[in-house]
mmCIF file of C-alpha atoms in Angstrom:
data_model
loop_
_atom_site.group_PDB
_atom_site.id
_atom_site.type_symbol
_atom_site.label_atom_id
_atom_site.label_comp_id
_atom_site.label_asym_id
_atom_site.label_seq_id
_atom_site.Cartn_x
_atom_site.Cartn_y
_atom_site.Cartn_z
ATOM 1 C CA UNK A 218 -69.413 51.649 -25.383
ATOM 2 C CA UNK A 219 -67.774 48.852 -24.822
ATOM 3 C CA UNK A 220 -66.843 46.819 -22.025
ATOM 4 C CA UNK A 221 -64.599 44.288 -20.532
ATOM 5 C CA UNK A 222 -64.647 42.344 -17.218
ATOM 6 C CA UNK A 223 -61.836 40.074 -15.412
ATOM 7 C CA UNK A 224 -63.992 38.825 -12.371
ATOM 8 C CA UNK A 225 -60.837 36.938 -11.431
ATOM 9 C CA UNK A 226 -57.975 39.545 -10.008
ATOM 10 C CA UNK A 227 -55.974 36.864 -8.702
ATOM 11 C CA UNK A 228 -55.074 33.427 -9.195
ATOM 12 C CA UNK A 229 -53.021 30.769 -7.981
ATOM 13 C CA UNK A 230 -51.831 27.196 -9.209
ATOM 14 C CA UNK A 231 -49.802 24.455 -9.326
ATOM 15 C CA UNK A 232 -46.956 23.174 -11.726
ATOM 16 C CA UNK A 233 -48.358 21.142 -14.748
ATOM 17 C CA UNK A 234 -52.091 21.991 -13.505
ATOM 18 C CA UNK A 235 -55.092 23.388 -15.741
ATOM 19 C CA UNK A 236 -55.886 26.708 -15.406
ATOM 20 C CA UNK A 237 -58.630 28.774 -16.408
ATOM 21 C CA UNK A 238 -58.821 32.950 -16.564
ATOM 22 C CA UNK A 239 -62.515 34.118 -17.282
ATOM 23 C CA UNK A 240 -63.584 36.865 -19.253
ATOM 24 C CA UNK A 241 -66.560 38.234 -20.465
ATOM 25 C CA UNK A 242 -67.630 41.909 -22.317
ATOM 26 C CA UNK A 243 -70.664 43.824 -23.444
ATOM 27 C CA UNK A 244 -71.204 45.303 -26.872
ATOM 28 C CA UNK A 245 -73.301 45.543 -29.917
ATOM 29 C CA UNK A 246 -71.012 45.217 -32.904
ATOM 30 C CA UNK A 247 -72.106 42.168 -34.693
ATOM 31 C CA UNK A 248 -68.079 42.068 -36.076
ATOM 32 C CA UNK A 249 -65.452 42.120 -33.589
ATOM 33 C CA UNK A 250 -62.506 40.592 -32.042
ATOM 34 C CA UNK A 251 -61.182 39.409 -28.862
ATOM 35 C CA UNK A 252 -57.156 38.938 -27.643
ATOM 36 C CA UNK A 253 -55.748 37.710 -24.783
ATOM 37 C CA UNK A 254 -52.298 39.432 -23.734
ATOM 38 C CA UNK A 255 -50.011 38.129 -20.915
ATOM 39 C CA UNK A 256 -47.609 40.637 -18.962
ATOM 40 C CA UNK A 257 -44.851 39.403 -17.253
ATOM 41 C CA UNK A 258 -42.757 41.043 -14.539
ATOM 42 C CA UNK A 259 -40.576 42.627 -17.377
ATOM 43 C CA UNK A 260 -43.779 44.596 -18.362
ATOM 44 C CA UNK A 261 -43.913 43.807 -21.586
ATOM 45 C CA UNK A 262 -46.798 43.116 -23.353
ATOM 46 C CA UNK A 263 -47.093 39.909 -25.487
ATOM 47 C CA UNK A 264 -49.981 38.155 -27.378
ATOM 48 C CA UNK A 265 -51.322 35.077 -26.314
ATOM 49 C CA UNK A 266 -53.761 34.214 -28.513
ATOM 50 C CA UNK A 267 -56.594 35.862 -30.709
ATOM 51 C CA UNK A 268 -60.388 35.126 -31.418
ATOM 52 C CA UNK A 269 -62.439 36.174 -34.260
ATOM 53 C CA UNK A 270 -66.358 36.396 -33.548
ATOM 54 C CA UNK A 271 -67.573 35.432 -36.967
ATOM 55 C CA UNK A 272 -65.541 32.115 -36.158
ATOM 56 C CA UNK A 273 -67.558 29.310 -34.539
ATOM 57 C CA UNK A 274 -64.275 27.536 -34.106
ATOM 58 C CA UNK A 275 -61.877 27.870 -30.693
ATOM 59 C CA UNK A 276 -58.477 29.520 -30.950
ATOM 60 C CA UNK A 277 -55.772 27.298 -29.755
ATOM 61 C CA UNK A 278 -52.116 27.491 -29.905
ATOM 62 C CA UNK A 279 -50.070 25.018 -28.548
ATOM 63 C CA UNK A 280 -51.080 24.530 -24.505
ATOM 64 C CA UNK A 281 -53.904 28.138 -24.896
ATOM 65 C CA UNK A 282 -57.284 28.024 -25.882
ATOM 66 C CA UNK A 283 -60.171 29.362 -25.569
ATOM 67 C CA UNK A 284 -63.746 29.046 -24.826
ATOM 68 C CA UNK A 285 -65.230 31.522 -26.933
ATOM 69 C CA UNK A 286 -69.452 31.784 -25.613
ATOM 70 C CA UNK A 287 -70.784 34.305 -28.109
ATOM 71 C CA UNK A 288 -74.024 33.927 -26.937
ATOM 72 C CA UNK A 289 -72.918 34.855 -23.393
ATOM 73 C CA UNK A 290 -70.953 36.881 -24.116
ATOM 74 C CA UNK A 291 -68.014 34.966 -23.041
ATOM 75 C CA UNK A 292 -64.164 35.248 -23.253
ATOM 76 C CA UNK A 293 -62.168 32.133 -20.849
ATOM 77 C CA UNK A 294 -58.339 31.416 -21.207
ATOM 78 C CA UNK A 295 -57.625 27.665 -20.910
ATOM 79 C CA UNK A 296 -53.821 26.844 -19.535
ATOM 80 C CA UNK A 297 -52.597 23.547 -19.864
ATOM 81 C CA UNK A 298 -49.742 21.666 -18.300
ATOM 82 C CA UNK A 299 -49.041 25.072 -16.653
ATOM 83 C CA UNK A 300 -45.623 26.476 -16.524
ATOM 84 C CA UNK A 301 -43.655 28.590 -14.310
ATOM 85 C CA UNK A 302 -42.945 31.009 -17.050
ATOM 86 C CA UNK A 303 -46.602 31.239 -17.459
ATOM 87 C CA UNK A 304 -46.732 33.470 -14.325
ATOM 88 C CA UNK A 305 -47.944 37.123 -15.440
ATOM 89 C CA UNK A 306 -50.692 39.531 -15.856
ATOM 90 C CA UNK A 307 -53.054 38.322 -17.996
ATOM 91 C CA UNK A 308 -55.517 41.046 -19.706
ATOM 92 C CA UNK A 309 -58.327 40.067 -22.111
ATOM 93 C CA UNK A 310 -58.896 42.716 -24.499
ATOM 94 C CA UNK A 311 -62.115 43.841 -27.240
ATOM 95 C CA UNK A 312 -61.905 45.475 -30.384
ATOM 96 C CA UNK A 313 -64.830 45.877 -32.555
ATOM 97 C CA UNK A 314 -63.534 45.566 -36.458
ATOM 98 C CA UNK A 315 -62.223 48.854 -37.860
ATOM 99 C CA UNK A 316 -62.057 50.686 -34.180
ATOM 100 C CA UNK A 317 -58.143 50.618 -33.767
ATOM 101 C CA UNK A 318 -58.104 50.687 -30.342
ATOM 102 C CA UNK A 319 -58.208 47.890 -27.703
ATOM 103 C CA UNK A 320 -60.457 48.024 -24.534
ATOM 104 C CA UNK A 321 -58.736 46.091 -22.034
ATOM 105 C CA UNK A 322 -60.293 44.316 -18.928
ATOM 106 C CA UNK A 323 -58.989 44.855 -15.234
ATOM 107 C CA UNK A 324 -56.216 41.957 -15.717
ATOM 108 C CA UNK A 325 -55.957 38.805 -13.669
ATOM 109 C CA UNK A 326 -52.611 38.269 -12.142
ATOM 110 C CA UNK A 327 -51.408 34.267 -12.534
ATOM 111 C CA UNK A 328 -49.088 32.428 -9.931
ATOM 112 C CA UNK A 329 -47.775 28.948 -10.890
ATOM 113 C CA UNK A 330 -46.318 27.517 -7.954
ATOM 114 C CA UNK A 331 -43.626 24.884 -8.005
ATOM 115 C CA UNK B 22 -34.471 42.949 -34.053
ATOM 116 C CA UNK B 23 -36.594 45.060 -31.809
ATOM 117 C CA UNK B 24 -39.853 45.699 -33.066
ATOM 118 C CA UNK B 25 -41.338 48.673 -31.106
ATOM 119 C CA UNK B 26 -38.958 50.427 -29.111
ATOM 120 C CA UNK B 27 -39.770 53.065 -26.497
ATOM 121 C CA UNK B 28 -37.412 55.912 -25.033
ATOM 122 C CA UNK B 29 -36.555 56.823 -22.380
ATOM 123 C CA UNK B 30 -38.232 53.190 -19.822
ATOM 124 C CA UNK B 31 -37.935 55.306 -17.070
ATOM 125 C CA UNK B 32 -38.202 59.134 -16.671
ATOM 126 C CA UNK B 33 -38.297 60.726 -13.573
ATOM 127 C CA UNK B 34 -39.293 64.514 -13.644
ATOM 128 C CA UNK B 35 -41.000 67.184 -11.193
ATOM 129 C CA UNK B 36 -44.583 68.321 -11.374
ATOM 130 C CA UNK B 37 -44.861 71.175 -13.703
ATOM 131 C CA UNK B 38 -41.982 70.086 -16.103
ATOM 132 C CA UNK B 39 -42.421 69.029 -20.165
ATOM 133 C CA UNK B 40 -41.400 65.901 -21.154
ATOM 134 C CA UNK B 41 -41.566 63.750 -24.346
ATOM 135 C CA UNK B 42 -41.638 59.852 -24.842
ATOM 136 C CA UNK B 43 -40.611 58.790 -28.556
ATOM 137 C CA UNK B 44 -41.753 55.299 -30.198
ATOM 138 C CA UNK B 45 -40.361 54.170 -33.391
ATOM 139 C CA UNK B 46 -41.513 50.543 -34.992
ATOM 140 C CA UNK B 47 -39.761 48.959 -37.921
ATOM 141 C CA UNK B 48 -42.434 46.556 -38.812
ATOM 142 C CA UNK B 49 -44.100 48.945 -41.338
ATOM 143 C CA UNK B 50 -47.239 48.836 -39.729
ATOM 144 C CA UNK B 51 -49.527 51.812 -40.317
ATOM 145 C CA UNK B 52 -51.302 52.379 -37.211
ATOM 146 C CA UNK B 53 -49.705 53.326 -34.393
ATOM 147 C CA UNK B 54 -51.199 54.246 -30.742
ATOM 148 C CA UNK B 55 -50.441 55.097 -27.297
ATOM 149 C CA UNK B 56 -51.722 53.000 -24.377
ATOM 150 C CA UNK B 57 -51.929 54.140 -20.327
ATOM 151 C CA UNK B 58 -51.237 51.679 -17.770
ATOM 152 C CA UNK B 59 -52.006 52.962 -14.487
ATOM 153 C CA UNK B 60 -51.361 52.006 -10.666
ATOM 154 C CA UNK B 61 -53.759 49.671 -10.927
ATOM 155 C CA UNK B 62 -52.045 47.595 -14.178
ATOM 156 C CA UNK B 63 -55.352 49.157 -16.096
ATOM 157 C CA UNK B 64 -54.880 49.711 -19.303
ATOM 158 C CA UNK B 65 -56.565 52.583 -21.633
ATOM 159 C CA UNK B 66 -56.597 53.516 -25.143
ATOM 160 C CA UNK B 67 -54.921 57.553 -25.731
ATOM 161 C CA UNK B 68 -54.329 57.698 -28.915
ATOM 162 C CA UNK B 69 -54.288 56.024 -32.549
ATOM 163 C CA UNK B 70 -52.835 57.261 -35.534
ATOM 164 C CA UNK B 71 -53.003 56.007 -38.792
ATOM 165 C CA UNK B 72 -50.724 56.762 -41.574
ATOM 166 C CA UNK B 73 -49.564 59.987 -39.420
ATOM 167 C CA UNK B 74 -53.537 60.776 -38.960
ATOM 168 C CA UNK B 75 -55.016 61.124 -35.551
ATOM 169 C CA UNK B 76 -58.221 58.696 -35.494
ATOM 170 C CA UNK B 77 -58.599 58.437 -31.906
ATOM 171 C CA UNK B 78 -58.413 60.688 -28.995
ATOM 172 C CA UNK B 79 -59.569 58.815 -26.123
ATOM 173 C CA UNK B 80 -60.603 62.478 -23.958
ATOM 174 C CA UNK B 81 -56.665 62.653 -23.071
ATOM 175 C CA UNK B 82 -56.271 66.501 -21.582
ATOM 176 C CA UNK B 83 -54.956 68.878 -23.944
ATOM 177 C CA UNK B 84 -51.427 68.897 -21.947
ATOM 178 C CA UNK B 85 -50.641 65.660 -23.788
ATOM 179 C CA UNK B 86 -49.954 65.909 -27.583
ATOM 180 C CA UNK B 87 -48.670 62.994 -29.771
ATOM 181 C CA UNK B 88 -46.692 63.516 -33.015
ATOM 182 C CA UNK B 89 -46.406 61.682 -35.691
ATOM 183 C CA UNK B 90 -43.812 62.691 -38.107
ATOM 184 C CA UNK B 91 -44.173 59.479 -40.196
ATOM 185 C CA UNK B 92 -45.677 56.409 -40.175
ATOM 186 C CA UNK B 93 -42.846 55.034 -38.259
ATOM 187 C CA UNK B 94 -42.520 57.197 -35.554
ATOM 188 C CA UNK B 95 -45.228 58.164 -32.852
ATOM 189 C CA UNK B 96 -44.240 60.448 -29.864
ATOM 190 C CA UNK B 97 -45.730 61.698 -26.867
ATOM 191 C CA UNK B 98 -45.228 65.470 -25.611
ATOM 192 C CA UNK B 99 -46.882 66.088 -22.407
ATOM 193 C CA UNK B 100 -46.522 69.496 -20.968
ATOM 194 C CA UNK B 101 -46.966 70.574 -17.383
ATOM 195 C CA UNK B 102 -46.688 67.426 -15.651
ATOM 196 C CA UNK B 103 -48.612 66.275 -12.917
ATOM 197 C CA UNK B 104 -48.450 63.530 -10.033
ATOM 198 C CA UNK B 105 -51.098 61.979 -11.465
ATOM 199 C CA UNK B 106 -49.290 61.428 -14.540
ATOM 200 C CA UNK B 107 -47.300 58.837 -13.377
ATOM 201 C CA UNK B 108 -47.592 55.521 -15.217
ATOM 202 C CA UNK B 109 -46.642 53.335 -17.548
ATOM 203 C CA UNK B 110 -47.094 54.506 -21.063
ATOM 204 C CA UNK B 111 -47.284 51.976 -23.785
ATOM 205 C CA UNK B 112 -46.533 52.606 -27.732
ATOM 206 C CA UNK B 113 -48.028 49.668 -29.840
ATOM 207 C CA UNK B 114 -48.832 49.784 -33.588
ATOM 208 C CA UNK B 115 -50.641 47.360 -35.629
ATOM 209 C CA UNK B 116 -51.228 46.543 -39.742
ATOM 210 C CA UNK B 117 -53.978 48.021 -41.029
ATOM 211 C CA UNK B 118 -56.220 46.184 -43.075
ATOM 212 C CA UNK B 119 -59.200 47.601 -43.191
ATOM 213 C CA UNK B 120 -61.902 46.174 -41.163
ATOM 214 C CA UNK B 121 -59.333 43.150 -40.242
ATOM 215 C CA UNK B 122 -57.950 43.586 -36.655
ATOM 216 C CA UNK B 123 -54.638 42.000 -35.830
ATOM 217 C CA UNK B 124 -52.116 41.606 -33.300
ATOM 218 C CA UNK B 125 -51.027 44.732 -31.926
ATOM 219 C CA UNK B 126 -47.279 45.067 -31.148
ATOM 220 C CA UNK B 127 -46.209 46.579 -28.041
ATOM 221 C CA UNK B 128 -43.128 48.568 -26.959
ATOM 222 C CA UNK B 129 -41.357 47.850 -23.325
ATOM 223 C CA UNK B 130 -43.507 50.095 -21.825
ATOM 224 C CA UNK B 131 -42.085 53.909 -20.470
ATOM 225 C CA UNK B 132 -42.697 54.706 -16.474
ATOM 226 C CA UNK B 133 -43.119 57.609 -15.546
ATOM 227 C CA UNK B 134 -42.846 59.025 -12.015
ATOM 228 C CA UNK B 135 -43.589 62.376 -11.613
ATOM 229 C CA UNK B 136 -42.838 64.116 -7.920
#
């Protein structure tokens, strides 16, 4: 089965400062996908970015990315220029291709200060 | 245009009582599931349906049963309720395309409180 970890439950940063959420998981599909979702105080549940494994290459979009470790096993969220909307829940999440179901990790909840 | 909408967002109901949460999505996606978000903000897998099929049933007791009367809809019937039902239940559905995993769309979430 698979498995996701958040080691971070909490975090806390300035305005405009680089933040970074860490994630890592455990499986043995060789073709899979990871997803990182942000929650916000209205609850909803909204898609930050999205990773395939067969891709060498980072995600990114626009001040996201990722650091995507396949070796390790490895999952980080990158936040630039952080913003005060950016303050949420943020989950990393596993599927392994054709399962149709998400295994989430614990969540790390994100404070940008002003 | 909301995507995946979920009713009732709140529900408050007694232990022992029946209650059902309907999700519709308008984004013709094929798959549809049901997510639990407990206490804790953890978040499991229930169920998955796909084109009105069951695929997954994630060991959810037999008191909760999800319909799907087509590929639009997906609702969630759970019977007897208990205190420890009380959570946030999240519809999402996704495109299927085979072995292809995309973006799955979430509704605003349902929370239940059961006393």
């Amino acid at each position: 089965a698979q498995t996701v970890t958040q080691s971070q439950p909490e975090m806390s940063v300035q305005e405009a400062e680089t933040v970074t959420l860490s994630c890592t998981y455990d499986t043995s599909e060789s073709n899979y996908y990871l997803f990182w979702y942000k929650q916000p105080p209205s609850r909803q549940m909204i898609l930050v970015i999205r990773q395939e494994a067969y891709k060498q290459q980072n995600a990114t979009e626009n001040r996201f990315s990722v650091n995507f470790q396949k070796a390790a096993k490895s999952f980080s969220l990158k936040i630039s220029d952080s913003q005060l909307g950016d303050t949420a829940m943020y989950f990393c999440a596993f599927t392994a291709s054709g399962a149709q179901k998400l295994v989430f990790g614990q969540g790390t909840r994100l404070t940008i200060n002003p | 245009d909301t995507a995946v909408s979920q009713t009732p967002k709140y529900l408050v109901t007694q232990m022992g009582n029946d209650k059902s949460i309907k999700c519709e999505q308008n984004l013709g996606h094929d798959t549809m599931y049901w997510y639990k978000q407990d206490s804790k903000k953890f978040l499991k897998i229930m169920f998955s349906y796909n084109n009105k099929e069951l695929i997954i049933n994630e060991t959810v007791p037999n008191r909760f049963s999800p319909k799907s009367p087509d590929k639009a809809h997906l609702n969630l019937h759970i019977n007897s309720l208990e205190l420890g039902d009380s959570a946030v239940y999240f519809c999402a559905s996704s495109q299927d395309l085979g072995q292809e995993a995309y973006e799955q769309y979430f509704g605003p979430g349902t929370r239940l409180t059961v006393t």
